[in-house]
Tab-separated table of C-alpha atoms and ligand atoms in Angstrom:
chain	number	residue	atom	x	y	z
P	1	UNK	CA	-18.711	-130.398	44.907
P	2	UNK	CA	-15.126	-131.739	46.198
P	3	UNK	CA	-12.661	-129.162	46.202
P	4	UNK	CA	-9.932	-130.438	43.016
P	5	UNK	CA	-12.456	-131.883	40.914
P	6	UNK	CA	-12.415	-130.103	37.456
P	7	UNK	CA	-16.107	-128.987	38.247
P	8	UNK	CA	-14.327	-127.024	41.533
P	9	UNK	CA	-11.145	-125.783	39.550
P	10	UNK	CA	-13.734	-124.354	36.856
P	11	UNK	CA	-17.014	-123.182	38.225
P	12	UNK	CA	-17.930	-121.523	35.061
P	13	UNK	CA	-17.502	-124.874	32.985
P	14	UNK	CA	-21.202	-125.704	33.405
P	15	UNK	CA	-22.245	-121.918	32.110
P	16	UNK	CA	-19.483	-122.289	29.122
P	17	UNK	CA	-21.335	-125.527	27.626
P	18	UNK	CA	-24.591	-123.493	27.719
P	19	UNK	CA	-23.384	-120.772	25.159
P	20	UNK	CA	-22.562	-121.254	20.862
P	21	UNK	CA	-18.890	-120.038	20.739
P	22	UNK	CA	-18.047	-120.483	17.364
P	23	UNK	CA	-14.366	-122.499	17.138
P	24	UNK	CA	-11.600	-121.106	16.810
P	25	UNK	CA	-12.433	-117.505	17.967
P	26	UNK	CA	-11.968	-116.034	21.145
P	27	UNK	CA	-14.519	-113.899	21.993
P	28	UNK	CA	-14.040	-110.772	24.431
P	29	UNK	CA	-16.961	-108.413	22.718
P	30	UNK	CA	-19.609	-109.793	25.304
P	31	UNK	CA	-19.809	-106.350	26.688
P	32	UNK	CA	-21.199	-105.528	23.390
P	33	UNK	CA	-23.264	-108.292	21.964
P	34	UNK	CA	-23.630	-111.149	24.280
P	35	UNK	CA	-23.053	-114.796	22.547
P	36	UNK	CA	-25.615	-117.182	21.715
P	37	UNK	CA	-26.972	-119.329	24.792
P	38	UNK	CA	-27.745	-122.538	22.783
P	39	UNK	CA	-31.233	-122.715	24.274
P	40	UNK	CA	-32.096	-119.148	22.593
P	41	UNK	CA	-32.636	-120.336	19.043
P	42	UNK	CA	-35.178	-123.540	19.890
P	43	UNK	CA	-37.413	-120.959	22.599
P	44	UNK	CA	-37.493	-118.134	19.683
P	45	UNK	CA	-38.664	-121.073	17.305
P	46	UNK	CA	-41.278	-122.741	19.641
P	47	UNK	CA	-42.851	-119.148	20.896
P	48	UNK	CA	-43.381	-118.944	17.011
P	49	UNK	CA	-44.277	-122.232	15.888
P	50	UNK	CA	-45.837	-123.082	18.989
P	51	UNK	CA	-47.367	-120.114	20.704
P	52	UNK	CA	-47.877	-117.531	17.522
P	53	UNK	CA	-48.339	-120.547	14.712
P	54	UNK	CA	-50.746	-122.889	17.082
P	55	UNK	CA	-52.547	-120.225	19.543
P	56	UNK	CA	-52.475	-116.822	17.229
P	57	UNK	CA	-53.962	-114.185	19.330
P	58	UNK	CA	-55.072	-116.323	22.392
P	59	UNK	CA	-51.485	-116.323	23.118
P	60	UNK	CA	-51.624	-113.110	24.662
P	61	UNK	CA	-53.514	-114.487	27.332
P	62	UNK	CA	-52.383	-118.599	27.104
P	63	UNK	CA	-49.030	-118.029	26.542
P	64	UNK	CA	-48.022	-115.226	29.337
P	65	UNK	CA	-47.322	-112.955	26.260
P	66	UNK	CA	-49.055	-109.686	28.288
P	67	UNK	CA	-47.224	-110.336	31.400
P	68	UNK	CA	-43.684	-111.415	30.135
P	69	UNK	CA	-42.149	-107.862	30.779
P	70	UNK	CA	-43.022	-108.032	34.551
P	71	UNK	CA	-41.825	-112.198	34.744
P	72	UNK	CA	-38.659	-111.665	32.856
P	73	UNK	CA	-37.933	-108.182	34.904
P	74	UNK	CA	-38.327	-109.838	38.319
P	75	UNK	CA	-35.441	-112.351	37.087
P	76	UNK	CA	-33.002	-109.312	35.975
P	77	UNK	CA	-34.191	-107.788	39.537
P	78	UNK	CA	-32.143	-110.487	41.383
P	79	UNK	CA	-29.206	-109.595	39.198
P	80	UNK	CA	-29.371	-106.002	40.121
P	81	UNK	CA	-30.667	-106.240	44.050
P	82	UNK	CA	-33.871	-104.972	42.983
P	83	UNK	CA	-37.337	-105.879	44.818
P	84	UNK	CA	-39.483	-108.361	42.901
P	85	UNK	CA	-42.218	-106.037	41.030
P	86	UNK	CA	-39.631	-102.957	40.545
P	87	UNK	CA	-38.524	-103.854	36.966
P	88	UNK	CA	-40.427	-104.008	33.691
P	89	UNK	CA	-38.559	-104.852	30.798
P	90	UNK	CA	-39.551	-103.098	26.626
P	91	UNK	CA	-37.950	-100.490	23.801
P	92	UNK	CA	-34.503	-100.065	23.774
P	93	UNK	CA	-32.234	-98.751	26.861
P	94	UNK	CA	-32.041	-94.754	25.067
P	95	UNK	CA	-36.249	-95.087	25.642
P	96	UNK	CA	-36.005	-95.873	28.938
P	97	UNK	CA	-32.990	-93.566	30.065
P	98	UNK	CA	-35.523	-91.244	28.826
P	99	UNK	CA	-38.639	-91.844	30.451
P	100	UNK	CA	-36.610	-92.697	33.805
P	101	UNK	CA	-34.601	-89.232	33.784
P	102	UNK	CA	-38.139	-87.524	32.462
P	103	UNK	CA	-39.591	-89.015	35.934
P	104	UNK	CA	-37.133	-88.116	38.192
P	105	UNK	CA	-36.921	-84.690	36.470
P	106	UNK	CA	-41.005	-84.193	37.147
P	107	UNK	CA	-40.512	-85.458	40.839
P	108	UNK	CA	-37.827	-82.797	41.394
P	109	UNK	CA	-39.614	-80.382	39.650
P	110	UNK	CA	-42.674	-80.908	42.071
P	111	UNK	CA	-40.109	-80.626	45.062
P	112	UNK	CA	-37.990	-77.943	43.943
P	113	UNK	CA	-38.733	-76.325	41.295
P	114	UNK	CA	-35.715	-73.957	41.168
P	115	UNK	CA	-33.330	-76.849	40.634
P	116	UNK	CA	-32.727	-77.425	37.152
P	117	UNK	CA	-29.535	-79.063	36.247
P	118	UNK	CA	-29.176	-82.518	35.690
P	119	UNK	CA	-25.523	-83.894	36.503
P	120	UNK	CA	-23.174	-86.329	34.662
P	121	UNK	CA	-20.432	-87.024	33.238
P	122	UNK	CA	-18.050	-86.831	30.317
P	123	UNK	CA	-17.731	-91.079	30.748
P	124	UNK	CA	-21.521	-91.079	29.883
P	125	UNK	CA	-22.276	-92.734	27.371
P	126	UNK	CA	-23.241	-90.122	24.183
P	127	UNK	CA	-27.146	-91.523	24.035
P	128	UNK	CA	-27.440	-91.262	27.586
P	129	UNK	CA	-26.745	-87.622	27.103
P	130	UNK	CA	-28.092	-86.504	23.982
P	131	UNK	CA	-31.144	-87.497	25.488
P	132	UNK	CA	-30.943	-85.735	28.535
P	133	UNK	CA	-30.431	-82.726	26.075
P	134	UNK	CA	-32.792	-83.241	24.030
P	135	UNK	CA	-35.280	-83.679	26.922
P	136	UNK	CA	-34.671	-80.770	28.768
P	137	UNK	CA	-34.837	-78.617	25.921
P	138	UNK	CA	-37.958	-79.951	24.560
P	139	UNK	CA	-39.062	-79.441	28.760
P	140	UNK	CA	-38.840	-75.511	27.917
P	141	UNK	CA	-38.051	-75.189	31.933
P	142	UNK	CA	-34.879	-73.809	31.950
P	143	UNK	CA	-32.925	-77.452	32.767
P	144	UNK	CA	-29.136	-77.418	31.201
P	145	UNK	CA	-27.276	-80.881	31.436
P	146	UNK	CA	-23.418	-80.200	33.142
P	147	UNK	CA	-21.191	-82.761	32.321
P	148	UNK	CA	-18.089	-83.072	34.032
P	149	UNK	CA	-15.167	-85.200	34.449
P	150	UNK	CA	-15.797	-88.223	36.381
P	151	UNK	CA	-13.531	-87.684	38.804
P	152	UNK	CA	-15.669	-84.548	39.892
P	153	UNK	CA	-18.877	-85.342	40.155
P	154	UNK	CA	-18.825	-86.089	43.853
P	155	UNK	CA	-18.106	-82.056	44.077
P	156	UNK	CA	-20.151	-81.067	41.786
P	157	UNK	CA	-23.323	-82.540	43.448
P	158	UNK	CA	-24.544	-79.209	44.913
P	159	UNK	CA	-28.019	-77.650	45.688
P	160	UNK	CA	-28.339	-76.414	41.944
P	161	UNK	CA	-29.009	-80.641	41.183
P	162	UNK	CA	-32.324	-82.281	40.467
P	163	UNK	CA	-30.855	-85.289	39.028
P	164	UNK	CA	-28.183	-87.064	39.186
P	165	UNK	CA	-27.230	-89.021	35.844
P	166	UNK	CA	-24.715	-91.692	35.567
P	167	UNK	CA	-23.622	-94.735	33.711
P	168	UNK	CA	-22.143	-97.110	36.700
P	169	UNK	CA	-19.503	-98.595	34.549
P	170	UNK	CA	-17.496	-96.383	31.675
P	171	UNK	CA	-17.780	-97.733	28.356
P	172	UNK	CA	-14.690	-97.010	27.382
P	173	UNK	CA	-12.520	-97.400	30.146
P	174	UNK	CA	-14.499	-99.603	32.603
P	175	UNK	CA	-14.027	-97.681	35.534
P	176	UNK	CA	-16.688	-98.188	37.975
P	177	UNK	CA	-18.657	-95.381	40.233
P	178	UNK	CA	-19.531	-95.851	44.013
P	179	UNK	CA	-23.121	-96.068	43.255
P	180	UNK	CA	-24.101	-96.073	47.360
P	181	UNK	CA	-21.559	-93.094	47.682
P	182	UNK	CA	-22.905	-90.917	44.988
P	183	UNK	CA	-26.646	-91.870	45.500
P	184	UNK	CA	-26.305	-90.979	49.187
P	185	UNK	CA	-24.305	-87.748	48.353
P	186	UNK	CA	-26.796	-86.648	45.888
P	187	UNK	CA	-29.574	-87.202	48.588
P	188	UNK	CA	-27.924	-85.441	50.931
P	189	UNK	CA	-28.181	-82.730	48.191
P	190	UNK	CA	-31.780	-82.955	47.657
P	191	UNK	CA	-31.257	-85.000	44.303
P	192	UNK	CA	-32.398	-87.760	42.626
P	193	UNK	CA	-30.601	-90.230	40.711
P	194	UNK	CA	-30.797	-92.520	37.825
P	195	UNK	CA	-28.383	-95.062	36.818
P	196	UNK	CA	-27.220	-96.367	33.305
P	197	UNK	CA	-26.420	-100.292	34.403
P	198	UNK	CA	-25.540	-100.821	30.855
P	199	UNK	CA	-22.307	-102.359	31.639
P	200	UNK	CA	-23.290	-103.745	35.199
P	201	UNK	CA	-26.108	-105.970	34.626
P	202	UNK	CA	-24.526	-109.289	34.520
P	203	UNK	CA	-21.328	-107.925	34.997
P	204	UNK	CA	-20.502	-107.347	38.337
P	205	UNK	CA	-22.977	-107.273	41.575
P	206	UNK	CA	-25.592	-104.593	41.890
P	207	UNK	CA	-27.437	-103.394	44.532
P	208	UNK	CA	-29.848	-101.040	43.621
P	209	UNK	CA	-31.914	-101.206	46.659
P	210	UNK	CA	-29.288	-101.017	48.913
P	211	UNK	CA	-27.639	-98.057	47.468
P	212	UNK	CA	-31.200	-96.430	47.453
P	213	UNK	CA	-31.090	-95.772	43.577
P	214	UNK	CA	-34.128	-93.989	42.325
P	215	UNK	CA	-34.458	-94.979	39.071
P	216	UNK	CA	-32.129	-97.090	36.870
P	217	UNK	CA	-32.488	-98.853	33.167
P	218	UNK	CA	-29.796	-101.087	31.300
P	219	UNK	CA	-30.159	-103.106	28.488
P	220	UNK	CA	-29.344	-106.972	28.315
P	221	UNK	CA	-27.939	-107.783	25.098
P	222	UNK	CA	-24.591	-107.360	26.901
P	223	UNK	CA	-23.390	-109.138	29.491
P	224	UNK	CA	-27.049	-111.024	29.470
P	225	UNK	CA	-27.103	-112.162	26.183
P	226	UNK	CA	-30.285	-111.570	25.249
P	227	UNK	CA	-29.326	-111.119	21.424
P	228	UNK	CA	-28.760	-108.249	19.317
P	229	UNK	CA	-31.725	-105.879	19.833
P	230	UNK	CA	-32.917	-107.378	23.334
P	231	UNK	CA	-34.970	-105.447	25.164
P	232	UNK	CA	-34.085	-102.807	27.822
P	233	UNK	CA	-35.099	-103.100	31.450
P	234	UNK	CA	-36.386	-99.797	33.835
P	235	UNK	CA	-36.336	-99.926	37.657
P	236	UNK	CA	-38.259	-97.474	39.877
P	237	UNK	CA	-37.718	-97.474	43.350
P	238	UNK	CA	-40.520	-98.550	45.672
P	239	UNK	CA	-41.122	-94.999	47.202
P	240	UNK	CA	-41.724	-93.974	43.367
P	241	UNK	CA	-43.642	-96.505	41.492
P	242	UNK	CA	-46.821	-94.832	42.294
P	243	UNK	CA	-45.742	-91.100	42.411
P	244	UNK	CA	-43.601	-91.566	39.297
P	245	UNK	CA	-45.468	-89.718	35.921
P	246	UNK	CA	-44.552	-91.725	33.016
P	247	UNK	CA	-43.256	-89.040	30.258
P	248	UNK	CA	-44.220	-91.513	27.195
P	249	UNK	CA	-47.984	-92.566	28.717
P	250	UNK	CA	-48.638	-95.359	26.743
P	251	UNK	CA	-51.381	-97.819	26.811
P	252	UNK	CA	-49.622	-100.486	27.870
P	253	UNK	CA	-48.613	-98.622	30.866
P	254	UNK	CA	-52.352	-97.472	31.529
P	255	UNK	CA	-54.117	-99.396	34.524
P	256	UNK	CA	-56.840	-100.725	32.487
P	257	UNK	CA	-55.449	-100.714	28.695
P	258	UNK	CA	-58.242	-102.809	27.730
P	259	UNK	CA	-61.031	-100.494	29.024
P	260	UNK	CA	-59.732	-98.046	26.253
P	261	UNK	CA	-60.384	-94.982	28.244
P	262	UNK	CA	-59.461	-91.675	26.688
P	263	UNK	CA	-58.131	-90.725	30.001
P	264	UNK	CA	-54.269	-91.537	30.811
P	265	UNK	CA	-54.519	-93.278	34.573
P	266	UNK	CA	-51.036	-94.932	34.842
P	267	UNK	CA	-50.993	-98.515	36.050
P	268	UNK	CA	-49.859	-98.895	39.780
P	269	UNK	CA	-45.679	-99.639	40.287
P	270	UNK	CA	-43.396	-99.961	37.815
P	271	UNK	CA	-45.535	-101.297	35.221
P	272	UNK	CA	-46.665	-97.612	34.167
P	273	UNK	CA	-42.936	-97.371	32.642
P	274	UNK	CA	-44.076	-99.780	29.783
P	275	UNK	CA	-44.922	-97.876	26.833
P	276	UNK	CA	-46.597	-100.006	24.074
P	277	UNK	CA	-47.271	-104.008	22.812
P	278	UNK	CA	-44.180	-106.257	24.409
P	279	UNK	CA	-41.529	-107.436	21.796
P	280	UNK	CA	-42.405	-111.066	22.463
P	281	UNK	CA	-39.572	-113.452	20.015
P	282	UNK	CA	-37.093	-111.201	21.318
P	283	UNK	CA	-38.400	-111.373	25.012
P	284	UNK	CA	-38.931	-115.533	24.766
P	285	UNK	CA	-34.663	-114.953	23.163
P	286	UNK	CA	-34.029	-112.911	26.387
P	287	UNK	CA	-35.475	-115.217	28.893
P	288	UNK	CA	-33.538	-118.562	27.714
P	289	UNK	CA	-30.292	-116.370	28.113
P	290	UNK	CA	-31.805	-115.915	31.421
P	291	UNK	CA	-32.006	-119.468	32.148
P	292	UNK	CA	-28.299	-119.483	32.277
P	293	UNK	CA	-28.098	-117.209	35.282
P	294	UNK	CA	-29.941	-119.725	37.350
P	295	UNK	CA	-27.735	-120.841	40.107
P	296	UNK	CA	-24.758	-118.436	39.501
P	297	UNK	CA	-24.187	-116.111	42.342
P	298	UNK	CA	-23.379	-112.654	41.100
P	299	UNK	CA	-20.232	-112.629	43.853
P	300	UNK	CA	-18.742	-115.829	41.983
P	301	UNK	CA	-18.564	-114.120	38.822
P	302	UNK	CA	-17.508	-110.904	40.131
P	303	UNK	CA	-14.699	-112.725	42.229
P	304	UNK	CA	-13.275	-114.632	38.347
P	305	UNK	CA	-14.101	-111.607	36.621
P	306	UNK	CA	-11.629	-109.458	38.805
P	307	UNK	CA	-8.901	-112.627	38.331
P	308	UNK	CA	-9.595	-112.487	34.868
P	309	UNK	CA	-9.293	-108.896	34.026
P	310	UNK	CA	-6.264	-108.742	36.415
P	311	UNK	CA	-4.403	-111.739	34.194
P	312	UNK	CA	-5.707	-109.704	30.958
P	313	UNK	CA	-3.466	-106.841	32.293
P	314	UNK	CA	-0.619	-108.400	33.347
P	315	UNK	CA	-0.088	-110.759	30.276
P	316	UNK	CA	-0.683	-107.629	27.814
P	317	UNK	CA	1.816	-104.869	29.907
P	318	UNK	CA	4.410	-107.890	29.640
P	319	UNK	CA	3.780	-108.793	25.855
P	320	UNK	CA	2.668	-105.548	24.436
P	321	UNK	CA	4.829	-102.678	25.893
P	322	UNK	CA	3.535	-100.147	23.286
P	323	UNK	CA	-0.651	-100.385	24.887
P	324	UNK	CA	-1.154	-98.251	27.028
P	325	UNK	CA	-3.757	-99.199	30.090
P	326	UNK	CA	-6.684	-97.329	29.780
P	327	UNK	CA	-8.910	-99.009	32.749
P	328	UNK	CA	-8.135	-98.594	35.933
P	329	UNK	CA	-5.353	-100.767	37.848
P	330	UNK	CA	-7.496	-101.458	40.534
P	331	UNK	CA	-9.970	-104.296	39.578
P	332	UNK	CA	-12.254	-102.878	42.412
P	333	UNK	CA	-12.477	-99.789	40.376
P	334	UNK	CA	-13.456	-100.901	37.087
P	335	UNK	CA	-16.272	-103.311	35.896
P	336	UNK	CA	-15.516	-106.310	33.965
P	337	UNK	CA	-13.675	-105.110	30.682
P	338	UNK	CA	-10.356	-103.528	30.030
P	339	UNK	CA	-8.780	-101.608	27.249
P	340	UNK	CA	-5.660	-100.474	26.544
P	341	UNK	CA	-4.717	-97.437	24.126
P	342	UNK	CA	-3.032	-97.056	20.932
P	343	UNK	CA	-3.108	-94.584	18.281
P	344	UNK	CA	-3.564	-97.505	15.630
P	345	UNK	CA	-5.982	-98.928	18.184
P	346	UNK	CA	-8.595	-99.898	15.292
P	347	UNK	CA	-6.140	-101.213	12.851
P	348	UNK	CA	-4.771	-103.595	15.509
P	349	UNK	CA	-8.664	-104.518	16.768
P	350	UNK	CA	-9.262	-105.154	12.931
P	351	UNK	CA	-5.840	-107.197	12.681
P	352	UNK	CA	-7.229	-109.160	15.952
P	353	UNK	CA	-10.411	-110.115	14.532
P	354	UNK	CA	-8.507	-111.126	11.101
P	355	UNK	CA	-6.537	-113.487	13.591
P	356	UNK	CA	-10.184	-114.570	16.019
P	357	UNK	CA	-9.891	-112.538	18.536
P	358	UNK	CA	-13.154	-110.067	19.037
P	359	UNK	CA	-12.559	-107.320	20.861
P	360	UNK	CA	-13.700	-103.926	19.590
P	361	UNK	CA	-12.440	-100.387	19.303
P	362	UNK	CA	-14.246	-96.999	20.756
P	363	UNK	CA	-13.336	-94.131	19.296
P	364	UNK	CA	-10.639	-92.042	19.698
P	365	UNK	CA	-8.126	-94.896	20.589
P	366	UNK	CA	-9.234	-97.716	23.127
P	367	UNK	CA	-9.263	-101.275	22.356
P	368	UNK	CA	-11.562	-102.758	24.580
P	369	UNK	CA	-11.696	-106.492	25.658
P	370	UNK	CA	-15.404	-107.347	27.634
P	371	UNK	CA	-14.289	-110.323	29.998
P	372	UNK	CA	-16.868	-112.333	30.573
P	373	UNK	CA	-16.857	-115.585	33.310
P	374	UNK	CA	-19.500	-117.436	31.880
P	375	UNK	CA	-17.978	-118.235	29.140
P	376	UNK	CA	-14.448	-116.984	28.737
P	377	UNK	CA	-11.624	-118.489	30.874
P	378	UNK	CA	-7.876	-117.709	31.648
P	379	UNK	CA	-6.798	-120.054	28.322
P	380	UNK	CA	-9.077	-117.712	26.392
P	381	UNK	CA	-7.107	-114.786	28.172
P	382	UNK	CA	-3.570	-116.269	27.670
P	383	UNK	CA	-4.485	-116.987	24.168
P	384	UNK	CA	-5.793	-113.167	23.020
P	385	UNK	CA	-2.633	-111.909	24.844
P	386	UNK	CA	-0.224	-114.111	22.945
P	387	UNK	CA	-2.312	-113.501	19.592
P	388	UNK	CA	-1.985	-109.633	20.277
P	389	UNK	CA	1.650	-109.606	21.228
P	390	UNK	CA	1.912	-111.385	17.780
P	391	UNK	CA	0.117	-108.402	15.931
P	392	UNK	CA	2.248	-105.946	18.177
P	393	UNK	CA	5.727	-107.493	17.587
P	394	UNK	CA	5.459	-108.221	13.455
P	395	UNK	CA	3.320	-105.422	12.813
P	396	UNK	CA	0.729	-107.024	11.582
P	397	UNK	CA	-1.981	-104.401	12.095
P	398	UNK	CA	-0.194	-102.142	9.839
P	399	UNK	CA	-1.768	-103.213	6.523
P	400	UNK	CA	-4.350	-100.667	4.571
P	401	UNK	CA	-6.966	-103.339	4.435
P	402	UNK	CA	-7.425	-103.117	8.960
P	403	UNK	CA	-7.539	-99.638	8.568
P	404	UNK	CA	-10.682	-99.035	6.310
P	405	UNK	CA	-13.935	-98.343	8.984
P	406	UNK	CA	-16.617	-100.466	8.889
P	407	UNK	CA	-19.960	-98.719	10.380
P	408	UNK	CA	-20.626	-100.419	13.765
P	409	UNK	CA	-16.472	-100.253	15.233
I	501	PLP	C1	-24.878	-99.792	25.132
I	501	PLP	C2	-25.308	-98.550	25.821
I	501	PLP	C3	-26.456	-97.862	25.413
I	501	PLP	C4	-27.214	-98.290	24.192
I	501	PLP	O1	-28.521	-97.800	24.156
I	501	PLP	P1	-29.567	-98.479	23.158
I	501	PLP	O2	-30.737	-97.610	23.218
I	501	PLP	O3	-29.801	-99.873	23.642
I	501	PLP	O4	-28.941	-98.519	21.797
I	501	PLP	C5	-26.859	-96.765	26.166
I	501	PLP	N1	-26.159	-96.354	27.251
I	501	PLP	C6	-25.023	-96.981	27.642
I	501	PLP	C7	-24.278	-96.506	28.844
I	501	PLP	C8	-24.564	-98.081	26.923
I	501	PLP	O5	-23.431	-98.686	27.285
């Protein structure tokens, strides 16, 4: 490409034509629900028509139906430095935060058994830990879950740890752990770790093999735009495929599911982490949004996400002075969203959407605005900011109607 064609100026135009963005909204929610990649709707409707209508039942062995978790997880591996053969994809991300922390808590168990706290922090998402709770009590062992702030869980990794538990990217705020940092601090420690790339995975580069991550899981209707309900991915480390005790031992993760032994034998590598039959529409959906990935280097989009996020924050502090930022300043410390806070926060997220921009809010007070490179440029940026300073400036958002809670904020 020669440098001041458009195709130069915009190397995201070429991923932009590839998604459905409805006209006349600006959409910065992808951190949420991905949009539509265009190709999506005609795979969904030719694995039916073609592969379930034509083959029926044959298509678990014609159409790659039994294998698809292993094909489409080796193409989310190269998004996440992960090995070929360390990711299987199926159930949703709370399933396999669950069977990955269940793992790593067996492993440390085996290794030291007097361990039993499991380490993360008040930025964690609330699945991620109710699970964790609800697993260690069920466990009966003695394991208590100590969350603290994020800023202190480098000193809180101690001997007392078995596992360390932490979503890479906060939710709310965006700000981004040093996953090599911690992972090599809690190994000093004698801990594991498992990762929450819920708001990495497409976001911003991973490398899960380089930081020496243990186990990790992340879902991909996000930033990968797999479509509401996609299904979540699980790595295990190489040194633990074949050590690692799957806590839900289903069939599907048996090595020989077909001989219908009454015997649990896991399956070698990471395949043991899949639980039951593969959600095939909704893994055909996933791997056309996958298809858009092809060619994009992860550094690209991490080098316009940071420009974009950076022009988010200085067009909103100049328009807006009342938001507060909630991310932080640094766009090497946060993934790729920002939010800003307000106590009317979700009356002014509900006055945006009335006026098409999607953002969303997260409870108590954050507006949060998922930026995006594949599909959302600095026009889309310049254009939210001057929609919001509109909202700001005539109070707009202060109308009964925008304050009246749907269910999903
Ligand atoms: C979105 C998200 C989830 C959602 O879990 P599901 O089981 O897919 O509903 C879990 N953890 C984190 C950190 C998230 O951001």
């Amino acid at each position: 490409m020669r440098p001041g064609t458009a195709a130069a100026a915009d190397p995201f135009a070429a991923t932009r034509a590839l998604f459905h963005l409805p006209p006349g909204i600006i959409y910065l929610d992808g951190n949420s629900l991905g949009p539509l990649p265009k190709a999506a709707a005609a795979r969904v409707a030719a694995t039916m028509t073609e592969e379930w209508g034509e083959r029926l039942i044959r298509a678990w062995n014609d159409a790659g139906w039994m294998d698809a978790p292993e094909r489409i997880g080796n193409r989310i591996a190269r998004l996440i430095g992960a090995a070929p053969g360390t990711v299987t994809m199926g159930d949703t991300l709370s399933i396999k935060i669950y069977q990955a922390l269940g793992a790593a808590l067996d492993l440390a168990r085996s290794a030291a058994p007097d361990r039993r706290v499991v380490l993360s922090d008040s930025g964690n998402f609330p699945t991620d830990l109710y699970v964790a709770s609800g697993l260690v009590e069920t466990m009966g062992q003695g394991h208590v879950v100590k969350v603290v702030e994020p800023e202190e869980v480098e000193g809180a990794i101690d001997e007392t740890v078995a596992v360390l538990m932490l979503t890479e990217v906060d939710y709310r705020t965006g700000r981004l752990h040093d996953m090599a940092r911690l992972t090599a601090k809690a190994h000093d420690a004698g801990a594991l770790t498992v990762w929450d790339l819920a708001h990495s995975a497409g976001a911003l580069p991973v490398d899960l093999a380089g930081a020496g991550a243990d186990f990790a899981a992340g879902c991909t209707y996000k930033y990968l735009n797999g479509g509401p309900g996609a299904p979540a991915f699980i790595y295990v480390a190489p040194r633990w495929a074949d050590r690692a005790r799957p806590v839900l031992s289903g069939w599907l993760g048996h090595a020989a599911p077909f001989a219908f032994d009454l015997d649990y034998r896991p399956a070698a590598g990471t395949g043991r982490m899949r639980v039951g039959t593969p959600p095939v529409l909704a893994l055909a959906a996933l791997d056309a949004a996958l298809d858009v990935w092809d060619g994009v280097a992860m550094d690209d989009v991490r080098a316009a996400s940071m420009a974009l996020t950076a022009l988010l924050v200085d067009e909103v502090e100049a328009r807006c002075p009342d938001l507060v930022l909630a991310s932080p300043r640094d766009p090497a410390r946060r993934g790729s969203q920002v939010s800003f806070r307000h106590p009317e926060g979700y009356a002014i997220c509900q006055a945006l959407i009335a006026h098409g921009v999607i953002g969303d809010f997260r409870a108590p007070d954050a507006i949060r605005f998922g930026i995006a490179p594949l599909y959302i440029g600095a026009d889309e940026v310049r254009g939210a900011a001057a929609i919001l300073e509109r909202i700001m400036s005539e109070r707009l958002w202060d109308d009964p109607a925008f304050r009246v809670r749907a269910a999903v904020t």
